[in-house]
Coordinates of C-alpha atoms in Angstrom, one line a residue:
M1 CA 169.0 112.4 93.5
Q2 CA 170.8 111.2 96.7
D3 CA 168.2 111.1 99.1
F4 CA 165.7 109.6 96.4
V5 CA 169.0 106.7 95.5
Q6 CA 169.1 106.1 99.4
L7 CA 165.2 105.5 99.4
V8 CA 165.0 103.1 96.7
R9 CA 168.3 101.4 98.6
T10 CA 165.8 101.1 102.0
F11 CA 163.0 99.9 100.1
S12 CA 164.5 97.5 98.6
R13 CA 166.6 96.2 101.4
D14 CA 169.9 96.5 99.5
Y15 CA 172.2 96.8 101.8
P16 CA 175.3 94.1 102.7
E17 CA 174.1 93.0 105.8
L18 CA 171.1 92.0 104.6
N19 CA 172.7 90.3 101.4
R20 CA 173.7 87.0 102.4
I21 CA 174.4 85.5 99.1
V22 CA 175.0 88.5 97.4
S23 CA 178.3 89.8 98.5
G24 CA 177.9 93.5 99.3
E25 CA 175.1 95.3 97.4
E26 CA 173.3 94.0 94.8
S27 CA 172.8 97.7 93.2
S28 CA 175.1 100.5 93.4
D29 CA 174.3 103.8 93.5
R30 CA 175.6 104.6 89.9
Q31 CA 172.7 101.4 89.3
I32 CA 169.6 103.3 91.0
A33 CA 170.3 106.8 90.1
W34 CA 170.4 104.9 86.2
A35 CA 167.1 103.9 87.4
V36 CA 165.5 106.7 88.3
F37 CA 166.0 108.1 84.9
D38 CA 165.2 105.4 83.2
A39 CA 161.6 105.5 85.3
V40 CA 161.4 109.1 85.0
S41 CA 162.0 108.8 80.7
D42 CA 159.3 106.1 81.1
F43 CA 156.5 108.4 82.8
N44 CA 156.9 111.7 80.4
G45 CA 157.3 109.2 77.3
T46 CA 153.6 107.9 78.0
P47 CA 151.2 109.3 76.3
P48 CA 150.4 112.2 77.1
F49 CA 153.6 113.1 76.8
T50 CA 155.1 115.3 79.7
N51 CA 158.6 117.2 80.2
L52 CA 158.9 116.6 84.5
F53 CA 161.8 115.9 86.2
L54 CA 162.5 113.9 89.1
D55 CA 161.6 117.2 91.7
D56 CA 159.0 117.5 89.9
L57 CA 157.5 114.6 90.6
L58 CA 158.4 114.5 93.8
Q59 CA 157.1 117.7 94.4
R60 CA 153.6 116.1 93.0
H61 CA 153.9 113.5 95.9
Q62 CA 155.2 110.8 93.2
H63 CA 157.0 109.2 95.5
H64 CA 155.3 105.9 95.4
L65 CA 155.1 106.0 91.4
L66 CA 158.6 106.3 91.1
L67 CA 159.7 104.3 93.9
R68 CA 157.9 101.4 92.4
M69 CA 158.7 102.4 88.4
T70 CA 162.5 102.9 89.6
I71 CA 162.5 99.2 91.2
E72 CA 160.7 97.6 87.7
S73 CA 163.9 99.1 85.6
L74 CA 166.2 97.0 88.2
I75 CA 164.3 94.1 88.3
E76 CA 164.4 94.3 84.3
S77 CA 168.7 95.2 85.0
V78 CA 169.0 91.9 87.3
G79 CA 167.0 89.7 85.4
Q80 CA 168.8 90.3 82.4
L81 CA 172.0 89.8 84.7
Q82 CA 170.4 86.5 86.2
T83 CA 169.3 85.3 82.4
R84 CA 172.5 86.0 81.0
N85 CA 174.8 84.3 83.9
H86 CA 172.1 81.0 84.2
I87 CA 174.0 78.0 84.5
N88 CA 172.3 74.0 85.6
Y89 CA 175.1 71.5 86.1
S90 CA 174.7 68.2 87.9
N91 CA 177.5 65.7 89.6
G92 CA 177.1 62.7 91.3
G93 CA 173.5 63.3 91.2
I94 CA 173.2 66.4 92.6
N95 CA 172.0 69.3 90.3
V96 CA 172.8 72.7 91.2
G97 CA 171.4 76.1 89.3
V98 CA 173.6 79.1 89.4
N99 CA 171.6 82.5 88.8
D100 CA 168.4 80.9 88.7
K101 CA 166.4 83.4 90.0
T102 CA 164.6 84.4 86.7
P103 CA 161.2 82.9 87.6
L104 CA 161.4 84.9 90.7
L105 CA 162.3 87.6 89.5
M106 CA 159.8 88.0 86.2
N107 CA 157.0 87.1 89.1
W108 CA 157.9 90.2 91.0
L109 CA 158.2 92.3 87.8
Q110 CA 154.8 91.3 86.9
Y111 CA 153.7 92.8 90.0
F112 CA 156.1 96.1 90.3
K113 CA 153.8 96.9 86.1
A114 CA 150.6 96.0 87.3
I115 CA 150.8 98.9 89.7
T116 CA 152.8 101.3 88.1
E117 CA 150.9 101.3 85.1
Q118 CA 147.6 101.5 86.6
K119 CA 149.1 104.6 88.8
K120 CA 151.1 106.2 85.9
M121 CA 147.4 106.4 83.7
R122 CA 145.5 108.0 86.7
V123 CA 148.3 110.5 87.2
K124 CA 148.9 110.9 83.7
V125 CA 144.9 112.0 83.6
A126 CA 145.4 113.9 86.5
L127 CA 148.0 115.9 84.8
N128 CA 146.0 116.7 81.9
I129 CA 143.2 117.7 83.8
E130 CA 145.5 119.9 85.3
S131 CA 147.0 121.5 81.9
I132 CA 143.7 122.0 80.8
L133 CA 142.6 123.8 83.6
G134 CA 145.3 125.6 84.4
P135 CA 147.7 126.7 88.0
S136 CA 145.1 129.1 89.1
N137 CA 141.8 127.5 87.9
V138 CA 140.3 125.2 90.9
G139 CA 137.2 124.8 88.8
V140 CA 133.7 125.3 89.3
H141 CA 131.3 123.8 91.6
S142 CA 128.2 122.1 89.9
E143 CA 124.7 123.3 91.6
L144 CA 124.7 119.1 92.5
W145 CA 127.4 120.4 94.9
A146 CA 124.9 123.6 96.4
V147 CA 121.8 121.2 97.2
N148 CA 123.7 118.3 98.5
A149 CA 126.6 119.9 100.7
T150 CA 124.3 120.7 103.4
Y151 CA 124.0 117.2 104.0
A152 CA 127.9 116.6 104.2
A153 CA 127.7 117.7 108.0
Y154 CA 125.2 114.8 109.2

């Protein structure tokens, strides 16, 4: 879990030296771990229902999907905080906004949701087919494979 949390932190570049406006890290390790659990829960709760753990998804080489689902969960959390603390004020013709990043976060959230939903459905279909075939059954080639296999060498 700690390795994956650090992978999420590296992907999002959430380091104090890179956060010029935010003092320190924007998301703590605990918040990132919560987002990982939320992503795994979302994956398992999407039909067809599964009962996979973090290690199961990582062993199936689903780092890319799980990473983006975790970031999606973090963006939702940060977006709620930004919206809750949003304030605009004006003084002497100068307008200043505090925590006004909600539209930007929503754009990123849309981007990540589009990617993760497509990938999640493809993985779910693959898992469903795998559960039908069983772990030891690799399938049977059709007669088209026998006819066309010789052309693959060219």
